PDB file of C-alpha atoms in Angstrom:
ATOM      1  CA  MET A   1      -9.357  12.763 -51.565  1.00 41.00           C
ATOM      2  CA  LYS A   2     -12.248  13.711 -49.319  1.00 42.00           C
ATOM      3  CA  PRO A   3     -14.786  16.303 -50.448  1.00 44.00           C
ATOM      4  CA  PHE A   4     -14.349  19.763 -48.991  1.00 36.00           C
ATOM      5  CA  GLY A   5     -16.011  20.107 -45.593  1.00 40.00           C
ATOM      6  CA  MET A   6     -16.363  16.358 -44.941  1.00 37.00           C
ATOM      7  CA  ALA A   7     -15.495  15.440 -41.322  1.00 40.00           C
ATOM      8  CA  VAL A   8     -12.538  13.114 -40.781  1.00 38.00           C
ATOM      9  CA  SER A   9     -13.419  10.150 -38.577  1.00 43.00           C
ATOM     10  CA  SER A  10     -11.392   9.503 -35.427  1.00 47.00           C
ATOM     11  CA  SER A  11     -10.102   6.210 -36.844  1.00 48.00           C
ATOM     12  CA  ALA A  12      -8.689   8.092 -39.851  1.00 49.00           C
ATOM     13  CA  GLN A  13      -6.544  10.291 -37.618  1.00 53.00           C
ATOM     14  CA  PRO A  14      -3.052   9.175 -36.522  1.00 48.00           C
ATOM     15  CA  PRO A  15      -3.104   7.344 -33.136  1.00 59.00           C
ATOM     16  CA  VAL A  16      -1.020  10.042 -31.435  1.00 63.00           C
ATOM     17  CA  GLN A  17      -3.435  12.729 -32.591  1.00 72.00           C
ATOM     18  CA  ARG A  18      -6.423  10.684 -31.425  1.00 76.00           C
ATOM     19  CA  ALA A  19      -4.800  10.147 -28.016  1.00 80.00           C
ATOM     20  CA  TRP A  20      -5.011  13.877 -27.338  1.00 88.00           C
ATOM     21  CA  TRP A  21      -8.762  13.421 -26.975  1.00 92.00           C
ATOM     22  CA  LEU A  22      -8.068  11.595 -23.721  1.00 93.00           C
ATOM     23  CA  LEU A  23      -6.539  14.806 -22.403  1.00 92.00           C
ATOM     24  CA  VAL A  24      -9.674  16.663 -23.496  1.00 94.00           C
ATOM     25  CA  VAL A  25     -11.881  14.175 -21.614  1.00 94.00           C
ATOM     26  CA  THR A  26      -9.679  14.564 -18.526  1.00 95.00           C
ATOM     27  CA  ALA A  27      -9.816  18.370 -18.714  1.00 95.00           C
ATOM     28  CA  VAL A  28     -13.607  18.382 -19.103  1.00 96.00           C
ATOM     29  CA  ALA A  29     -14.019  16.006 -16.148  1.00 95.00           C
ATOM     30  CA  ALA A  30     -11.699  18.139 -13.986  1.00 95.00           C
ATOM     31  CA  ALA A  31     -13.565  21.315 -14.948  1.00 96.00           C
ATOM     32  CA  ALA A  32     -16.895  19.671 -14.141  1.00 96.00           C
ATOM     33  CA  LEU A  33     -15.677  18.617 -10.696  1.00 94.00           C
ATOM     34  CA  TRP A  34     -14.304  22.093 -10.015  1.00 94.00           C
ATOM     35  CA  GLN A  35     -17.546  23.729 -11.143  1.00 94.00           C
ATOM     36  CA  HIS A  36     -19.620  21.327  -9.049  1.00 94.00           C
ATOM     37  CA  GLY A  37     -17.931  22.372  -5.832  1.00 94.00           C
ATOM     38  CA  PRO A  38     -17.220  20.215  -2.760  1.00 94.00           C
ATOM     39  CA  ILE A  39     -18.705  16.710  -2.767  1.00 95.00           C
ATOM     40  CA  ALA A  40     -19.541  15.790   0.816  1.00 95.00           C
ATOM     41  CA  GLN A  41     -19.676  12.252   2.117  1.00 93.00           C
ATOM     42  CA  TRP A  42     -23.271  11.584   3.067  1.00 89.00           C
ATOM     43  CA  ALA A  43     -24.083  11.448   6.752  1.00 85.00           C
ATOM     44  CA  HIS A  44     -25.203   7.795   6.856  1.00 91.00           C
ATOM     45  CA  TYR A  45     -22.312   6.434   4.792  1.00 94.00           C
ATOM     46  CA  HIS A  46     -21.240   3.952   7.503  1.00 95.00           C
ATOM     47  CA  GLN A  47     -24.689   2.430   7.924  1.00 94.00           C
ATOM     48  CA  PHE A  48     -24.961  -0.726   5.816  1.00 96.00           C
ATOM     49  CA  ALA A  49     -28.040  -2.876   5.343  1.00 95.00           C
ATOM     50  CA  ASP A  50     -26.431  -6.142   6.445  1.00 94.00           C
ATOM     51  CA  ALA A  51     -24.907  -5.879   9.918  1.00 94.00           C
ATOM     52  CA  ARG A  52     -25.249  -9.571  10.825  1.00 95.00           C
ATOM     53  CA  ALA A  53     -22.378 -11.246  12.653  1.00 95.00           C
ATOM     54  CA  TRP A  54     -21.143 -14.765  11.834  1.00 93.00           C
ATOM     55  CA  TRP A  55     -18.752 -16.697  14.055  1.00 90.00           C
ATOM     56  CA  SER A  56     -18.069 -13.539  16.098  1.00 92.00           C
ATOM     57  CA  ILE A  57     -17.193 -11.600  12.915  1.00 96.00           C
ATOM     58  CA  PRO A  58     -19.129  -8.303  12.879  1.00 97.00           C
ATOM     59  CA  ASN A  59     -20.695  -7.283   9.562  1.00 97.00           C
ATOM     60  CA  ALA A  60     -19.531 -10.682   8.382  1.00 97.00           C
ATOM     61  CA  ALA A  61     -20.851 -10.675   4.812  1.00 97.00           C
ATOM     62  CA  ASN A  62     -19.228  -7.336   4.025  1.00 97.00           C
ATOM     63  CA  VAL A  63     -15.986  -8.421   5.700  1.00 98.00           C
ATOM     64  CA  LEU A  64     -15.660 -11.895   4.179  1.00 98.00           C
ATOM     65  CA  SER A  65     -16.752 -10.859   0.685  1.00 98.00           C
ATOM     66  CA  ASN A  66     -13.365  -9.149   0.328  1.00 98.00           C
ATOM     67  CA  LEU A  67     -11.516 -12.475   0.152  1.00 98.00           C
ATOM     68  CA  PRO A  68     -11.818 -12.689  -3.673  1.00 98.00           C
ATOM     69  CA  PHE A  69      -9.749  -9.501  -3.941  1.00 98.00           C
ATOM     70  CA  LEU A  70      -6.939 -11.187  -2.032  1.00 98.00           C
ATOM     71  CA  TRP A  71      -7.059 -14.278  -4.227  1.00 98.00           C
ATOM     72  CA  ALA A  72      -7.153 -12.315  -7.505  1.00 98.00           C
ATOM     73  CA  GLY A  73      -4.345  -9.949  -6.549  1.00 98.00           C
ATOM     74  CA  CYS A  74      -2.000 -12.597  -5.159  1.00 98.00           C
ATOM     75  CA  TRP A  75      -2.608 -14.996  -8.049  1.00 97.00           C
ATOM     76  CA  ALA A  76      -1.937 -12.291 -10.645  1.00 96.00           C
ATOM     77  CA  ALA A  77       1.187 -11.027  -8.875  1.00 95.00           C
ATOM     78  CA  MET A  78       2.663 -14.535  -8.824  1.00 95.00           C
ATOM     79  CA  GLN A  79       1.778 -15.125 -12.484  1.00 93.00           C
ATOM     80  CA  LEU A  80       3.228 -11.792 -13.586  1.00 92.00           C
ATOM     81  CA  ALA A  81       6.414 -12.478 -11.649  1.00 90.00           C
ATOM     82  CA  ARG A  82       6.817 -15.752 -13.548  1.00 87.00           C
ATOM     83  CA  CYS A  83       6.321 -14.055 -16.907  1.00 79.00           C
ATOM     84  CA  GLY A  84       9.633 -12.243 -16.623  1.00 68.00           C
ATOM     85  CA  GLU A  85       9.295  -9.633 -19.384  1.00 59.00           C
ATOM     86  CA  ARG A  86       5.914  -8.063 -18.659  1.00 59.00           C
ATOM     87  CA  GLY A  87       5.499  -5.773 -21.656  1.00 64.00           C
ATOM     88  CA  ALA A  88       5.017  -2.020 -21.809  1.00 68.00           C
ATOM     89  CA  ALA A  89       2.682  -1.776 -18.804  1.00 89.00           C
ATOM     90  CA  GLY A  90       4.222  -4.525 -16.674  1.00 88.00           C
ATOM     91  CA  ASN A  91       5.173  -2.375 -13.695  1.00 92.00           C
ATOM     92  CA  ALA A  92       1.753  -0.735 -13.594  1.00 95.00           C
ATOM     93  CA  TRP A  93      -0.036  -4.089 -13.768  1.00 96.00           C
ATOM     94  CA  MET A  94       2.109  -5.477 -10.950  1.00 95.00           C
ATOM     95  CA  CYS A  95       1.200  -2.453  -8.819  1.00 97.00           C
ATOM     96  CA  PHE A  96      -2.456  -2.963  -9.724  1.00 98.00           C
ATOM     97  CA  ALA A  97      -2.314  -6.622  -8.642  1.00 97.00           C
ATOM     98  CA  ALA A  98      -0.696  -5.646  -5.335  1.00 98.00           C
ATOM     99  CA  ALA A  99      -3.263  -2.906  -4.743  1.00 98.00           C
ATOM    100  CA  VAL A 100      -6.137  -5.320  -5.441  1.00 98.00           C
ATOM    101  CA  ALA A 101      -4.722  -7.718  -2.844  1.00 98.00           C
ATOM    102  CA  CYS A 102      -4.334  -4.860  -0.351  1.00 98.00           C
ATOM    103  CA  THR A 103      -7.939  -3.837  -1.011  1.00 98.00           C
ATOM    104  CA  ALA A 104      -9.034  -7.090   0.644  1.00 98.00           C
ATOM    105  CA  PHE A 105      -7.312  -6.095   3.881  1.00 98.00           C
ATOM    106  CA  GLY A 106      -8.319  -2.435   3.742  1.00 98.00           C
ATOM    107  CA  SER A 107     -11.991  -3.099   3.032  1.00 98.00           C
ATOM    108  CA  ALA A 108     -12.243  -5.941   5.557  1.00 98.00           C
ATOM    109  CA  PHE A 109     -10.614  -3.706   8.193  1.00 98.00           C
ATOM    110  CA  TYR A 110     -13.120  -0.952   7.474  1.00 98.00           C
ATOM    111  CA  HIS A 111     -16.195  -3.160   7.463  1.00 98.00           C
ATOM    112  CA  TRP A 112     -15.134  -4.802  10.727  1.00 98.00           C
ATOM    113  CA  SER A 113     -15.691  -1.433  12.418  1.00 97.00           C
ATOM    114  CA  PRO A 114     -16.975   1.241   9.988  1.00 97.00           C
ATOM    115  CA  SER A 115     -15.784   4.763  10.774  1.00 96.00           C
ATOM    116  CA  ASN A 116     -14.012   7.610   9.023  1.00 96.00           C
ATOM    117  CA  GLY A 117     -10.718   6.448  10.516  1.00 95.00           C
ATOM    118  CA  THR A 118     -10.972   2.904   9.174  1.00 97.00           C
ATOM    119  CA  LEU A 119     -12.350   4.241   5.878  1.00 97.00           C
ATOM    120  CA  VAL A 120      -8.947   5.822   5.188  1.00 97.00           C
ATOM    121  CA  VAL A 121      -7.415   2.331   5.247  1.00 98.00           C
ATOM    122  CA  ASP A 122     -10.166   1.141   2.903  1.00 98.00           C
ATOM    123  CA  ARG A 123      -9.817   3.940   0.361  1.00 98.00           C
ATOM    124  CA  LEU A 124      -6.028   4.027   0.080  1.00 98.00           C
ATOM    125  CA  PRO A 125      -5.550   0.696  -1.760  1.00 98.00           C
ATOM    126  CA  ILE A 126      -8.601   1.404  -3.921  1.00 98.00           C
ATOM    127  CA  ALA A 127      -7.033   4.711  -4.957  1.00 98.00           C
ATOM    128  CA  TRP A 128      -3.710   2.970  -5.649  1.00 98.00           C
ATOM    129  CA  ALA A 129      -5.480   0.369  -7.788  1.00 98.00           C
ATOM    130  CA  CYS A 130      -7.223   3.069  -9.830  1.00 98.00           C
ATOM    131  CA  ALA A 131      -3.982   5.013 -10.320  1.00 98.00           C
ATOM    132  CA  SER A 132      -2.092   1.891 -11.403  1.00 97.00           C
ATOM    133  CA  LEU A 133      -4.920   0.907 -13.738  1.00 97.00           C
ATOM    134  CA  LEU A 134      -4.827   4.316 -15.397  1.00 97.00           C
ATOM    135  CA  CYS A 135      -1.065   4.136 -15.914  1.00 97.00           C
ATOM    136  CA  ALA A 136      -1.410   0.631 -17.380  1.00 96.00           C
ATOM    137  CA  LEU A 137      -4.132   1.755 -19.785  1.00 96.00           C
ATOM    138  CA  LEU A 138      -2.099   4.749 -20.983  1.00 95.00           C
ATOM    139  CA  ALA A 139       1.039   2.633 -21.319  1.00 94.00           C
ATOM    140  CA  GLU A 140      -0.792   0.092 -23.463  1.00 93.00           C
ATOM    141  CA  ARG A 141      -2.765   2.538 -25.605  1.00 93.00           C
ATOM    142  CA  VAL A 142      -0.791   5.820 -25.693  1.00 93.00           C
ATOM    143  CA  HIS A 143       2.905   5.391 -24.816  1.00 92.00           C
ATOM    144  CA  PRO A 144       4.889   2.836 -22.748  1.00 91.00           C
ATOM    145  CA  SER A 145       6.513   5.635 -20.736  1.00 92.00           C
ATOM    146  CA  PHE A 146       3.320   6.003 -18.658  1.00 94.00           C
ATOM    147  CA  ALA A 147       4.268   2.794 -16.807  1.00 93.00           C
ATOM    148  CA  ARG A 148       7.787   3.934 -15.974  1.00 93.00           C
ATOM    149  CA  ALA A 149       8.815   4.699 -12.414  1.00 92.00           C
ATOM    150  CA  THR A 150       8.303   8.480 -12.457  1.00 95.00           C
ATOM    151  CA  PRO A 151       4.724   8.719 -13.821  1.00 96.00           C
ATOM    152  CA  LEU A 152       3.643   5.611 -11.927  1.00 96.00           C
ATOM    153  CA  THR A 153       5.036   6.944  -8.655  1.00 96.00           C
ATOM    154  CA  GLY A 154       3.460  10.322  -9.334  1.00 97.00           C
ATOM    155  CA  ALA A 155       0.070   8.720  -9.942  1.00 97.00           C
ATOM    156  CA  LEU A 156       0.313   6.682  -6.734  1.00 98.00           C
ATOM    157  CA  LEU A 157       1.291   9.778  -4.771  1.00 98.00           C
ATOM    158  CA  PHE A 158      -1.628  11.736  -6.197  1.00 98.00           C
ATOM    159  CA  ALA A 159      -3.938   8.866  -5.263  1.00 98.00           C
ATOM    160  CA  THR A 160      -2.598   8.979  -1.710  1.00 98.00           C
ATOM    161  CA  VAL A 161      -3.062  12.751  -1.572  1.00 98.00           C
ATOM    162  CA  SER A 162      -6.669  12.384  -2.771  1.00 98.00           C
ATOM    163  CA  VAL A 163      -7.509  10.221   0.256  1.00 98.00           C
ATOM    164  CA  ALA A 164      -5.519  12.433   2.624  1.00 98.00           C
ATOM    165  CA  PHE A 165      -7.312  15.524   1.266  1.00 97.00           C
ATOM    166  CA  TRP A 166     -10.719  13.934   1.897  1.00 97.00           C
ATOM    167  CA  TRP A 167      -9.660  12.951   5.431  1.00 97.00           C
ATOM    168  CA  TRP A 168      -8.410  16.472   6.173  1.00 97.00           C
ATOM    169  CA  THR A 169     -11.543  18.168   4.849  1.00 96.00           C
ATOM    170  CA  GLU A 170     -13.712  15.673   6.729  1.00 95.00           C
ATOM    171  CA  SER A 171     -11.888  16.446   9.979  1.00 93.00           C
ATOM    172  CA  GLN A 172     -12.381  20.160   9.325  1.00 93.00           C
ATOM    173  CA  GLY A 173     -16.128  19.697   8.957  1.00 92.00           C
ATOM    174  CA  ARG A 174     -16.207  20.496   5.218  1.00 93.00           C
ATOM    175  CA  SER A 175     -15.983  17.116   3.566  1.00 94.00           C
ATOM    176  CA  ASP A 176     -14.788  17.144  -0.054  1.00 96.00           C
ATOM    177  CA  LEU A 177     -14.428  13.952  -2.094  1.00 97.00           C
ATOM    178  CA  ARG A 178     -13.622  15.577  -5.418  1.00 97.00           C
ATOM    179  CA  LEU A 179      -9.991  14.459  -5.661  1.00 97.00           C
ATOM    180  CA  TYR A 180     -10.844  10.914  -4.616  1.00 97.00           C
ATOM    181  CA  ALA A 181     -13.745  10.835  -7.064  1.00 96.00           C
ATOM    182  CA  ALA A 182     -11.381  11.939  -9.833  1.00 96.00           C
ATOM    183  CA  VAL A 183      -8.916   9.165  -9.008  1.00 97.00           C
ATOM    184  CA  GLN A 184     -11.612   6.484  -8.855  1.00 95.00           C
ATOM    185  CA  PHE A 185     -13.712   7.421 -11.871  1.00 94.00           C
ATOM    186  CA  LEU A 186     -11.209   8.879 -14.349  1.00 95.00           C
ATOM    187  CA  PRO A 187     -10.113   5.398 -15.508  1.00 95.00           C
ATOM    188  CA  MET A 188     -13.773   4.508 -16.060  1.00 93.00           C
ATOM    189  CA  LEU A 189     -14.044   7.521 -18.384  1.00 95.00           C
ATOM    190  CA  LEU A 190     -10.776   7.037 -20.234  1.00 96.00           C
ATOM    191  CA  VAL A 191     -11.166   3.299 -20.863  1.00 96.00           C
ATOM    192  CA  PRO A 192     -14.313   3.669 -23.025  1.00 95.00           C
ATOM    193  CA  ALA A 193     -12.828   6.808 -24.579  1.00 95.00           C
ATOM    194  CA  ALA A 194      -9.677   4.919 -25.602  1.00 94.00           C
ATOM    195  CA  LEU A 195     -11.802   2.095 -27.024  1.00 93.00           C
ATOM    196  CA  ALA A 196     -14.049   4.524 -28.911  1.00 93.00           C
ATOM    197  CA  LEU A 197     -10.977   6.252 -30.363  1.00 92.00           C
ATOM    198  CA  ARG A 198      -9.643   2.838 -31.443  1.00 91.00           C
ATOM    199  CA  LEU A 199      -6.216   3.526 -30.012  1.00 91.00           C
ATOM    200  CA  PRO A 200      -3.988   0.626 -31.080  1.00 91.00           C
ATOM    201  CA  PRO A 201      -1.819  -1.240 -28.534  1.00 89.00           C
ATOM    202  CA  THR A 202       1.652   0.203 -28.112  1.00 86.00           C
ATOM    203  CA  SER A 203       3.158  -3.286 -27.857  1.00 83.00           C
ATOM    204  CA  ALA A 204       2.293  -6.978 -27.821  1.00 82.00           C
ATOM    205  CA  GLY A 205       0.607  -8.271 -24.689  1.00 83.00           C
ATOM    206  CA  ALA A 206      -2.000  -5.506 -24.333  1.00 91.00           C
ATOM    207  CA  VAL A 207      -5.427  -6.201 -22.857  1.00 93.00           C
ATOM    208  CA  ALA A 208      -8.007  -6.719 -25.609  1.00 94.00           C
ATOM    209  CA  GLY A 209     -10.918  -4.334 -26.035  1.00 94.00           C
ATOM    210  CA  ARG A 210     -13.519  -7.028 -25.324  1.00 96.00           C
ATOM    211  CA  ASP A 211     -11.934  -7.668 -21.919  1.00 97.00           C
ATOM    212  CA  TRP A 212     -12.058  -3.966 -21.088  1.00 97.00           C
ATOM    213  CA  CYS A 213     -15.762  -3.935 -22.032  1.00 96.00           C
ATOM    214  CA  ILE A 214     -16.527  -6.852 -19.711  1.00 97.00           C
ATOM    215  CA  VAL A 215     -14.683  -5.115 -16.878  1.00 97.00           C
ATOM    216  CA  LEU A 216     -16.649  -1.903 -17.429  1.00 96.00           C
ATOM    217  CA  VAL A 217     -19.972  -3.771 -17.327  1.00 97.00           C
ATOM    218  CA  LEU A 218     -19.033  -5.627 -14.125  1.00 97.00           C
ATOM    219  CA  TYR A 219     -17.828  -2.433 -12.430  1.00 96.00           C
ATOM    220  CA  ALA A 220     -20.943  -0.484 -13.444  1.00 96.00           C
ATOM    221  CA  ALA A 221     -23.136  -3.286 -12.067  1.00 97.00           C
ATOM    222  CA  ALA A 222     -21.133  -3.240  -8.839  1.00 97.00           C
ATOM    223  CA  LYS A 223     -21.714   0.493  -8.380  1.00 95.00           C
ATOM    224  CA  LEU A 224     -25.443   0.108  -9.063  1.00 96.00           C
ATOM    225  CA  LEU A 225     -25.717  -2.634  -6.449  1.00 96.00           C
ATOM    226  CA  GLU A 226     -23.809  -0.475  -3.966  1.00 95.00           C
ATOM    227  CA  GLY A 227     -26.462   2.199  -4.303  1.00 94.00           C
ATOM    228  CA  ALA A 228     -29.250  -0.346  -3.834  1.00 96.00           C
ATOM    229  CA  ASP A 229     -27.756  -1.937  -0.725  1.00 96.00           C
ATOM    230  CA  GLU A 230     -30.914  -2.261   1.386  1.00 95.00           C
ATOM    231  CA  HIS A 231     -33.264  -2.893  -1.538  1.00 96.00           C
ATOM    232  CA  VAL A 232     -31.196  -5.886  -2.651  1.00 96.00           C
ATOM    233  CA  LEU A 233     -31.114  -7.346   0.859  1.00 96.00           C
ATOM    234  CA  THR A 234     -34.881  -6.962   1.144  1.00 95.00           C
ATOM    235  CA  ALA A 235     -35.409  -8.638  -2.229  1.00 95.00           C
ATOM    236  CA  ILE A 236     -32.931 -11.506  -1.777  1.00 91.00           C
ATOM    237  CA  GLY A 237     -33.050 -11.869   1.985  1.00 89.00           C
ATOM    238  CA  TRP A 238     -29.535 -13.235   2.489  1.00 91.00           C
ATOM    239  CA  LEU A 239     -27.199 -10.945   0.516  1.00 95.00           C
ATOM    240  CA  SER A 240     -27.050  -7.156   0.457  1.00 97.00           C
ATOM    241  CA  GLY A 241     -26.232  -4.875  -2.427  1.00 96.00           C
ATOM    242  CA  HIS A 242     -22.941  -3.901  -0.824  1.00 97.00           C
ATOM    243  CA  THR A 243     -21.833  -7.509  -0.430  1.00 97.00           C
ATOM    244  CA  LEU A 244     -22.667  -8.187  -4.074  1.00 97.00           C
ATOM    245  CA  LYS A 245     -20.807  -5.013  -4.986  1.00 98.00           C
ATOM    246  CA  HIS A 246     -17.664  -6.494  -3.423  1.00 98.00           C
ATOM    247  CA  LEU A 247     -18.107  -9.742  -5.337  1.00 98.00           C
ATOM    248  CA  LEU A 248     -18.709  -8.055  -8.694  1.00 98.00           C
ATOM    249  CA  ALA A 249     -15.854  -5.576  -8.227  1.00 98.00           C
ATOM    250  CA  ALA A 250     -13.563  -8.489  -7.365  1.00 98.00           C
ATOM    251  CA  ALA A 251     -14.844 -10.325 -10.442  1.00 98.00           C
ATOM    252  CA  ALA A 252     -13.997  -7.281 -12.576  1.00 98.00           C
ATOM    253  CA  ALA A 253     -10.474  -7.133 -11.136  1.00 98.00           C
ATOM    254  CA  ALA A 254     -10.023 -10.885 -11.558  1.00 98.00           C
ATOM    255  CA  TRP A 255     -11.207 -10.813 -15.175  1.00 98.00           C
ATOM    256  CA  LEU A 256      -8.871  -7.950 -15.997  1.00 98.00           C
ATOM    257  CA  LEU A 257      -5.888  -9.563 -14.289  1.00 97.00           C
ATOM    258  CA  ARG A 258      -6.619 -12.870 -16.022  1.00 97.00           C
ATOM    259  CA  ALA A 259      -6.595 -11.023 -19.345  1.00 96.00           C
ATOM    260  CA  VAL A 260      -3.299  -9.337 -18.441  1.00 94.00           C
ATOM    261  CA  VAL A 261      -1.630 -12.630 -17.509  1.00 93.00           C
ATOM    262  CA  GLN A 262      -3.041 -14.459 -20.527  1.00 91.00           C
ATOM    263  CA  ALA A 263      -1.878 -11.753 -22.936  1.00 88.00           C
ATOM    264  CA  ARG A 264       1.657 -11.940 -21.588  1.00 80.00           C
ATOM    265  CA  GLN A 265       1.752 -15.728 -21.688  1.00 74.00           C
ATOM    266  CA  LEU A 266       0.772 -15.648 -25.367  1.00 62.00           C
ATOM    267  CA  ARG A 267       3.554 -13.240 -26.337  1.00 59.00           C
TER     268      ARG A 267
END
C-alpha cells in the first residue's frame, strides 16, 4: 500500500487509463494551434537552394531524391500483401506504405515545377501517410479498432481536408497551415507520448519502441536539414539540406516499414 499523498507513476496505471493521456496531448496541441492563429506559408517557400538541372531534369537533386520513397513503399506493400494476416494495424500500415510510394510521385511532381498548384499534389500523399501512421500507432498501442475502415477512412478524409483548407485559404490571400500542421506533426507528438506512457502492444506484431525512437531521430534530423537548405549546400557543395531531408525522411519511412514487415514475419 502506498503512503498517503504519494504520486502513482504512469506505468502503475492500467493501460487504458494511461492511453487517455494521448487525448490530453492532442487537446493541448489543438488548443495551442487555435490560440496561435493562422500559420501562413512563407513567401519564399518555393525557392530552394539547389536548382541545378541534370539530363534536362529541372531541380534534379530534389526531384530524383524522391526515388527511395517509391522503393520503400512498393517493397513494403508487396511484403505486407504476402504476410496475409497483418495484425491489428494491418490496414493502416498498408495505407501508409501506399502513401509513402505516392509521396515519391507527388514530391517529384512538385519539385519539377514548384508552385502552390503542384504543392497540393506534394502535400496530399504526405498527409495520407501521416494519417495512416497515426491510425497504425493507435491500433497497436491503444485499441485495434483504430485501424478499421471507419476511423481509417475518417483520418484520410481529414488529411485531405487539411490540404484542401490550406489551398483554399492560400487562394483567398489568407494562408493558414494549421490543419495541415496538425496532421503532419500530431503523430510526432503521440509516438513519444505513447512510448513514455509505456503503452503495451494490443497484439503480436507491433512495432518495437526502439524502432519508433530511430524513426523519430531520423525525422527530426530531416526537418532540421530542411530548415538549413542553403547552409548545407554551401557547406557540402554538392547536396542541399532539402535533398538530404528527402533522403532522411525516406530512410525513416523505410526503417519503420522494415520493422512492420519484420514484426509480422516473426508472428
